[in-house]
Amino acid sequence: MSDSNPPAEPSRGPATALAHAGRSPADHHGAVNPPVYHVSTILFETLDELDHGIANKFDTVYYGRLGTPTSWAFESAVAEIEGGYRAVAAASGQGALSTALLAFLQAGDHLLMVDSAYGPTRFFCDSTLKRFGVEVEYYDPRIGAGIRDLIRPETRVVYLESPGSMTFEVQDVPAICAAAKSAQPGVTVIMDNTWASPLYFKPFSHGVDVSIQAATKYVVGHADAMLGVIDCGDEKTWKTVKTQATHLGECAGPNDLYLGLRGLRTLELRLAQHHKSGLQLADALAGHPAVKRVIHPARPGDDGYPLWQRDFAGASGLFAIVLHPVERAALAAFTDHLQLFSMGFSWGGFESLILPGDPASLRTATRWDEDGQLVRIHAGLEDPGDLLTDLWAGLDRLQQARA
Ligand SMILES: *Cc1c(COP(=O)(O)O)cnc(C)c1O
C-alpha cells in the first residue's frame, strides 16, 4: 500500500497544471477563480508607495495598462503550461506577434520569415517592418539546418510557425534554432505556436526564445474573445518584450483575460477531442472521390508526420483537404448548404468551421503548385459522426454539380 507523498510540483501532469495554474484562492477570500480587476488608475496613499510603484512598475500594480492581478494570473498560467519564464498578454494574436517582432528589430536588421506564415504576419512584415527599414527575407518552411546559409551578420530574428498556416508544413524547430544560433549567437528565434497550443508543443525545450499564441483560438476556445500572449524563455527577453508592449500600449481587456484563463481550465479535454475528431474526419475524407489529398501532419504518410511524431504531444483540430480542381459553382454547392460547418475566420472554438483558401497568393520563397482547391477544416466538438455526415453530403453535392 502506498502512503507516499504526492509527486513534487514540476512533475505534475498537464491537466493538473491547467486546473491550478494562475490561481490563489487564499488571496481572494477563498474564491476558486481570481477576481476580474477593472482598473485604470491605481491610488498610492503615500509618497513612498508612489516611488515604490514607479521603481517596480512591471511587478506591482502601478497603472492598468502595465498589468493587473488579472493579467498576471493569465500570463503566469500560460508561462507555466508552455514552459516559459514569464509571459506578456496582448489584445490579440496579431498584437502579440507584431509586438514581439518590433521588440527585437530595428532599421538595417535582417529578418528571416517562414514562407508559410499566417497571412497577416506577412502583411505586417511587408508594410510596417519594411517601412521602418527592416529587410524581410522569406524562407522555405522545410529548410531545417539549411537556415545557416541564409544567416547574415545583420540577421536579428528568425521567425517560425509550425505547422504552417493553411498548408501545415511541420518545421524542424530544433535544427533551425541550433543552426541559426551557431551561425549568429545574437539571433532571437520567435515562433507562432498557435496550432499546437501551449500543451502540444513546448517551444523553449526546442530552442525557441519567444513563443506567440493567438489565444483567441484554442486558449479562449469559445469564439467569444480576442486575446494574444507572448511567452518568453528568460528574464532578459521578457523585459525587452514587456518594454515594447508598454510603449505600444498593448494590453488586453480584463474580461477577455478572464475568458482566456477560463478557457485554459478545459484546454486538455477539448484538445484531446479536437485531435480525435480531426484525425477521424481526415482519414474518412481521404476516401471521398472529390478529395485529391488530405494534409494533416498527424497522419502517417503526411510529409510532416515524422517531425510531428518526434516533437509534438498531440494534434489540434485544424487541417486541410485539397479537392480535385473544381469550378466555383460546384465549390459553392459544397460550402453553401452545410448544416454544421460554417465559413468564417479564426478557429479553435467549440464549433466546426470550413474555409477555402489560396496559398499560392501568400508565398514568395517557395511555390504552391497544387492545381486543386484547398479547403481548411476545423473539427469542432460536435459528434464526429455528425460532422462527417455533413461534409460527406457536401462533397457528394460538389460531385453532382461538376459539369
Ligand atoms: C489567428 C491567428 C493569428 C492572429 O490572432 P488574432 O487573435 O486573430 O489576432 C496569429 N497566428 C495564427 C497562426 C493565427 O491562426
mmCIF file of N, CA, C and O in Angstrom, residues 340-398:
data_model
loop_
_atom_site.group_PDB
_atom_site.id
_atom_site.type_symbol
_atom_site.label_atom_id
_atom_site.label_comp_id
_atom_site.label_asym_id
_atom_site.label_seq_id
_atom_site.Cartn_x
_atom_site.Cartn_y
_atom_site.Cartn_z
ATOM 1 N N LEU A 340 -23.694 21.880 -40.302
ATOM 2 C CA LEU A 340 -22.946 22.045 -39.057
ATOM 3 C C LEU A 340 -21.701 22.903 -39.228
ATOM 4 O O LEU A 340 -21.269 23.571 -38.288
ATOM 5 N N PHE A 341 -21.087 22.863 -40.390
ATOM 6 C CA PHE A 341 -19.888 23.664 -40.662
ATOM 7 C C PHE A 341 -20.293 25.018 -41.204
ATOM 8 O O PHE A 341 -21.110 25.110 -42.117
ATOM 9 N N SER A 342 -19.701 26.075 -40.644
ATOM 10 C CA SER A 342 -19.924 27.415 -41.181
ATOM 11 C C SER A 342 -18.608 27.944 -41.717
ATOM 12 O O SER A 342 -17.538 27.470 -41.320
ATOM 13 N N MET A 343 -18.689 28.935 -42.612
ATOM 14 C CA MET A 343 -17.488 29.585 -43.117
ATOM 15 C C MET A 343 -17.175 30.799 -42.251
ATOM 16 O O MET A 343 -18.076 31.583 -41.936
ATOM 17 N N GLY A 344 -15.922 30.955 -41.880
ATOM 18 C CA GLY A 344 -15.553 32.123 -41.090
ATOM 19 C C GLY A 344 -14.094 32.049 -40.722
ATOM 20 O O GLY A 344 -13.494 30.967 -40.764
ATOM 21 N N PHE A 345 -13.521 33.208 -40.375
ATOM 22 C CA PHE A 345 -12.123 33.238 -39.979
ATOM 23 C C PHE A 345 -11.997 32.810 -38.524
ATOM 24 O O PHE A 345 -12.966 32.660 -37.822
ATOM 25 N N SER A 346 -10.757 32.662 -38.134
ATOM 26 C CA SER A 346 -10.410 32.129 -36.822
ATOM 27 C C SER A 346 -10.759 30.636 -36.757
ATOM 28 O O SER A 346 -11.233 30.040 -37.742
ATOM 29 N N TRP A 347 -10.474 30.026 -35.633
ATOM 30 C CA TRP A 347 -10.680 28.597 -35.386
ATOM 31 C C TRP A 347 -10.315 28.347 -33.935
ATOM 32 O O TRP A 347 -9.942 29.283 -33.229
ATOM 33 N N GLY A 348 -10.426 27.112 -33.470
ATOM 34 C CA GLY A 348 -10.046 26.809 -32.097
ATOM 35 C C GLY A 348 -11.212 26.865 -31.125
ATOM 36 O O GLY A 348 -11.050 26.563 -29.955
ATOM 37 N N GLY A 349 -12.387 27.287 -31.597
ATOM 38 C CA GLY A 349 -13.566 27.299 -30.743
ATOM 39 C C GLY A 349 -14.223 25.923 -30.728
ATOM 40 O O GLY A 349 -13.757 24.977 -31.362
ATOM 41 N N PHE A 350 -15.362 25.832 -30.015
ATOM 42 C CA PHE A 350 -16.066 24.551 -29.918
ATOM 43 C C PHE A 350 -16.766 24.197 -31.217
ATOM 44 O O PHE A 350 -17.203 23.073 -31.414
ATOM 45 N N GLU A 351 -16.886 25.192 -32.141
ATOM 46 C CA GLU A 351 -17.711 24.985 -33.322
ATOM 47 C C GLU A 351 -16.866 24.656 -34.559
ATOM 48 O O GLU A 351 -15.747 25.115 -34.698
ATOM 49 N N SER A 352 -17.444 23.884 -35.451
ATOM 50 C CA SER A 352 -16.719 23.470 -36.654
ATOM 51 C C SER A 352 -16.775 24.549 -37.720
ATOM 52 O O SER A 352 -17.791 25.222 -37.896
ATOM 53 N N LEU A 353 -15.661 24.707 -38.425
ATOM 54 C CA LEU A 353 -15.542 25.745 -39.443
ATOM 55 C C LEU A 353 -14.886 25.178 -40.691
ATOM 56 O O LEU A 353 -14.125 24.215 -40.628
ATOM 57 N N ILE A 354 -15.147 25.853 -41.786
ATOM 58 C CA ILE A 354 -14.556 25.476 -43.064
ATOM 59 C C ILE A 354 -14.182 26.756 -43.801
ATOM 60 O O ILE A 354 -14.866 27.765 -43.661
ATOM 61 N N LEU A 355 -13.069 26.727 -44.536
ATOM 62 C CA LEU A 355 -12.635 27.938 -45.236
ATOM 63 C C LEU A 355 -11.808 27.577 -46.468
ATOM 64 O O LEU A 355 -10.734 27.000 -46.347
ATOM 65 N N PRO A 356 -12.306 27.931 -47.671
ATOM 66 C CA PRO A 356 -11.477 27.733 -48.869
ATOM 67 C C PRO A 356 -10.331 28.743 -48.847
ATOM 68 O O PRO A 356 -10.494 29.863 -48.373
ATOM 69 N N GLY A 357 -9.171 28.335 -49.329
ATOM 70 C CA GLY A 357 -8.031 29.250 -49.304
ATOM 71 C C GLY A 357 -7.167 29.085 -50.547
ATOM 72 O O GLY A 357 -7.249 28.073 -51.246
ATOM 73 N N ASP A 358 -6.334 30.119 -50.798
ATOM 74 C CA ASP A 358 -5.434 30.089 -51.953
ATOM 75 C C ASP A 358 -4.007 30.362 -51.481
ATOM 76 O O ASP A 358 -3.545 31.500 -51.505
ATOM 77 N N PRO A 359 -3.286 29.309 -51.053
ATOM 78 C CA PRO A 359 -1.943 29.521 -50.505
ATOM 79 C C PRO A 359 -0.974 30.136 -51.518
ATOM 80 O O PRO A 359 -0.024 30.816 -51.105
ATOM 81 N N ALA A 360 -1.200 29.937 -52.816
ATOM 82 C CA ALA A 360 -0.247 30.433 -53.821
ATOM 83 C C ALA A 360 -0.058 31.943 -53.713
ATOM 84 O O ALA A 360 1.028 32.468 -53.949
ATOM 85 N N SER A 361 -1.120 32.656 -53.300
ATOM 86 C CA SER A 361 -1.048 34.112 -53.243
ATOM 87 C C SER A 361 -0.260 34.590 -52.022
ATOM 88 O O SER A 361 -0.011 35.782 -51.873
ATOM 89 N N LEU A 362 0.086 33.669 -51.132
ATOM 90 C CA LEU A 362 0.769 34.044 -49.885
ATOM 91 C C LEU A 362 2.177 33.458 -49.821
ATOM 92 O O LEU A 362 2.666 33.143 -48.739
ATOM 93 N N ARG A 363 2.832 33.290 -50.960
ATOM 94 C CA ARG A 363 4.179 32.694 -50.973
ATOM 95 C C ARG A 363 5.090 33.443 -51.898
ATOM 96 O O ARG A 363 4.659 33.880 -52.959
ATOM 97 N N THR A 364 6.348 33.543 -51.517
ATOM 98 C CA THR A 364 7.327 34.135 -52.430
ATOM 99 C C THR A 364 8.610 33.305 -52.501
ATOM 100 O O THR A 364 9.252 33.265 -53.544
ATOM 101 N N ALA A 365 8.976 32.613 -51.417
ATOM 102 C CA ALA A 365 10.232 31.848 -51.412
ATOM 103 C C ALA A 365 10.036 30.445 -51.967
ATOM 104 O O ALA A 365 10.977 29.820 -52.439
ATOM 105 N N THR A 366 8.826 29.940 -51.860
ATOM 106 C CA THR A 366 8.519 28.598 -52.350
ATOM 107 C C THR A 366 7.281 28.705 -53.226
ATOM 108 O O THR A 366 6.599 29.729 -53.221
ATOM 109 N N ARG A 367 7.002 27.629 -53.977
ATOM 110 C CA ARG A 367 5.820 27.669 -54.841
ATOM 111 C C ARG A 367 4.763 26.724 -54.296
ATOM 112 O O ARG A 367 5.067 25.667 -53.775
ATOM 113 N N TRP A 368 3.507 27.122 -54.425
ATOM 114 C CA TRP A 368 2.386 26.239 -54.127
ATOM 115 C C TRP A 368 1.815 25.827 -55.487
ATOM 116 O O TRP A 368 1.092 26.564 -56.112
ATOM 117 N N ASP A 369 2.239 24.650 -55.957
ATOM 118 C CA ASP A 369 1.935 24.250 -57.326
ATOM 119 C C ASP A 369 0.629 23.480 -57.451
ATOM 120 O O ASP A 369 0.243 23.104 -58.544
ATOM 121 N N GLU A 370 -0.010 23.239 -56.338
ATOM 122 C CA GLU A 370 -1.235 22.441 -56.327
ATOM 123 C C GLU A 370 -2.302 23.082 -57.208
ATOM 124 O O GLU A 370 -2.610 24.257 -57.032
ATOM 125 N N ASP A 371 -2.865 22.306 -58.165
ATOM 126 C CA ASP A 371 -3.918 22.897 -59.007
ATOM 127 C C ASP A 371 -5.301 22.733 -58.370
ATOM 128 O O ASP A 371 -6.257 23.394 -58.756
ATOM 129 N N GLY A 372 -5.406 21.860 -57.382
ATOM 130 C CA GLY A 372 -6.708 21.652 -56.736
ATOM 131 C C GLY A 372 -7.035 22.756 -55.742
ATOM 132 O O GLY A 372 -6.180 23.557 -55.380
ATOM 133 N N GLN A 373 -8.301 22.774 -55.311
ATOM 134 C CA GLN A 373 -8.781 23.795 -54.361
ATOM 135 C C GLN A 373 -8.499 23.350 -52.930
ATOM 136 O O GLN A 373 -8.953 22.289 -52.512
ATOM 137 N N LEU A 374 -7.759 24.197 -52.192
ATOM 138 C CA LEU A 374 -7.519 23.879 -50.778
ATOM 139 C C LEU A 374 -8.706 24.348 -49.928
ATOM 140 O O LEU A 374 -9.233 25.448 -50.132
ATOM 141 N N VAL A 375 -9.130 23.505 -49.012
ATOM 142 C CA VAL A 375 -10.179 23.872 -48.061
ATOM 143 C C VAL A 375 -9.676 23.534 -46.661
ATOM 144 O O VAL A 375 -9.307 22.393 -46.378
ATOM 145 N N ARG A 376 -9.624 24.563 -45.803
ATOM 146 C CA ARG A 376 -9.197 24.335 -44.424
ATOM 147 C C ARG A 376 -10.407 23.924 -43.586
ATOM 148 O O ARG A 376 -11.495 24.503 -43.740
ATOM 149 N N ILE A 377 -10.207 22.945 -42.724
ATOM 150 C CA ILE A 377 -11.305 22.420 -41.903
ATOM 151 C C ILE A 377 -10.931 22.519 -40.434
ATOM 152 O O ILE A 377 -9.830 22.128 -40.054
ATOM 153 N N HIS A 378 -11.834 23.056 -39.632
ATOM 154 C CA HIS A 378 -11.651 22.979 -38.181
ATOM 155 C C HIS A 378 -12.689 22.027 -37.613
ATOM 156 O O HIS A 378 -13.894 22.279 -37.683
ATOM 157 N N ALA A 379 -12.207 20.912 -37.062
ATOM 158 C CA ALA A 379 -13.101 19.950 -36.421
ATOM 159 C C ALA A 379 -13.454 20.463 -35.034
ATOM 160 O O ALA A 379 -12.596 20.558 -34.162
ATOM 161 N N GLY A 380 -14.701 20.811 -34.840
ATOM 162 C CA GLY A 380 -15.168 21.309 -33.545
ATOM 163 C C GLY A 380 -15.509 20.163 -32.602
ATOM 164 O O GLY A 380 -15.090 19.018 -32.815
ATOM 165 N N LEU A 381 -16.299 20.468 -31.582
ATOM 166 C CA LEU A 381 -16.565 19.490 -30.525
ATOM 167 C C LEU A 381 -17.899 18.765 -30.708
ATOM 168 O O LEU A 381 -18.354 18.051 -29.818
ATOM 169 N N GLU A 382 -18.542 18.942 -31.872
ATOM 170 C CA GLU A 382 -19.766 18.189 -32.145
ATOM 171 C C GLU A 382 -19.427 16.698 -32.261
ATOM 172 O O GLU A 382 -18.265 16.320 -32.352
ATOM 173 N N ASP A 383 -20.449 15.843 -32.326
ATOM 174 C CA ASP A 383 -20.188 14.413 -32.528
ATOM 175 C C ASP A 383 -19.524 14.218 -33.890
ATOM 176 O O ASP A 383 -20.061 14.656 -34.910
ATOM 177 N N PRO A 384 -18.364 13.565 -33.906
ATOM 178 C CA PRO A 384 -17.630 13.446 -35.167
ATOM 179 C C PRO A 384 -18.421 12.736 -36.269
ATOM 180 O O PRO A 384 -18.276 13.070 -37.448
ATOM 181 N N GLY A 385 -19.278 11.796 -35.892
ATOM 182 C CA GLY A 385 -20.093 11.116 -36.902
ATOM 183 C C GLY A 385 -21.008 12.111 -37.617
ATOM 184 O O GLY A 385 -21.200 12.038 -38.841
ATOM 185 N N ASP A 386 -21.580 13.041 -36.874
ATOM 186 C CA ASP A 386 -22.457 14.058 -37.478
ATOM 187 C C ASP A 386 -21.652 14.976 -38.402
ATOM 188 O O ASP A 386 -22.122 15.378 -39.468
ATOM 189 N N LEU A 387 -20.444 15.317 -37.965
ATOM 190 C CA LEU A 387 -19.596 16.198 -38.782
ATOM 191 C C LEU A 387 -19.258 15.520 -40.101
ATOM 192 O O LEU A 387 -19.288 16.135 -41.175
ATOM 193 N N LEU A 388 -18.936 14.233 -40.030
ATOM 194 C CA LEU A 388 -18.574 13.517 -41.257
ATOM 195 C C LEU A 388 -19.773 13.423 -42.202
ATOM 196 O O LEU A 388 -19.644 13.639 -43.406
ATOM 197 N N THR A 389 -20.945 13.140 -41.649
ATOM 198 C CA THR A 389 -22.153 13.063 -42.474
ATOM 199 C C THR A 389 -22.365 14.377 -43.227
ATOM 200 O O THR A 389 -22.669 14.387 -44.426
ATOM 201 N N ASP A 390 -22.153 15.494 -42.527
ATOM 202 C CA ASP A 390 -22.356 16.820 -43.118
ATOM 203 C C ASP A 390 -21.361 17.063 -44.261
ATOM 204 O O ASP A 390 -21.737 17.485 -45.366
ATOM 205 N N LEU A 391 -20.085 16.786 -43.989
ATOM 206 C CA LEU A 391 -19.057 17.028 -45.021
ATOM 207 C C LEU A 391 -19.235 16.074 -46.208
ATOM 208 O O LEU A 391 -19.071 16.468 -47.365
ATOM 209 N N TRP A 392 -19.549 14.838 -45.907
ATOM 210 C CA TRP A 392 -19.683 13.829 -46.973
ATOM 211 C C TRP A 392 -20.826 14.220 -47.914
ATOM 212 O O TRP A 392 -20.675 14.182 -49.134
ATOM 213 N N ALA A 393 -21.947 14.637 -47.329
ATOM 214 C CA ALA A 393 -23.091 15.056 -48.151
ATOM 215 C C ALA A 393 -22.705 16.273 -48.996
ATOM 216 O O ALA A 393 -23.080 16.374 -50.177
ATOM 217 N N GLY A 394 -21.927 17.182 -48.412
ATOM 218 C CA GLY A 394 -21.490 18.368 -49.148
ATOM 219 C C GLY A 394 -20.596 17.994 -50.316
ATOM 220 O O GLY A 394 -20.722 18.552 -51.423
ATOM 221 N N LEU A 395 -19.690 17.063 -50.106
ATOM 222 C CA LEU A 395 -18.793 16.643 -51.175
ATOM 223 C C LEU A 395 -19.558 15.879 -52.252
ATOM 224 O O LEU A 395 -19.237 15.967 -53.451
ATOM 225 N N ASP A 396 -20.589 15.146 -51.858
ATOM 226 C CA ASP A 396 -21.454 14.490 -52.854
ATOM 227 C C ASP A 396 -22.160 15.548 -53.719
ATOM 228 O O ASP A 396 -22.258 15.413 -54.942
ATOM 229 N N ARG A 397 -22.630 16.616 -53.062
ATOM 230 C CA ARG A 397 -23.284 17.712 -53.823
ATOM 231 C C ARG A 397 -22.299 18.309 -54.810
ATOM 232 O O ARG A 397 -22.638 18.611 -55.947
ATOM 233 N N LEU A 398 -21.050 18.494 -54.339
ATOM 234 C CA LEU A 398 -19.994 19.060 -55.205
ATOM 235 C C LEU A 398 -19.800 18.172 -56.434
ATOM 236 O O LEU A 398 -19.750 18.659 -57.565
#
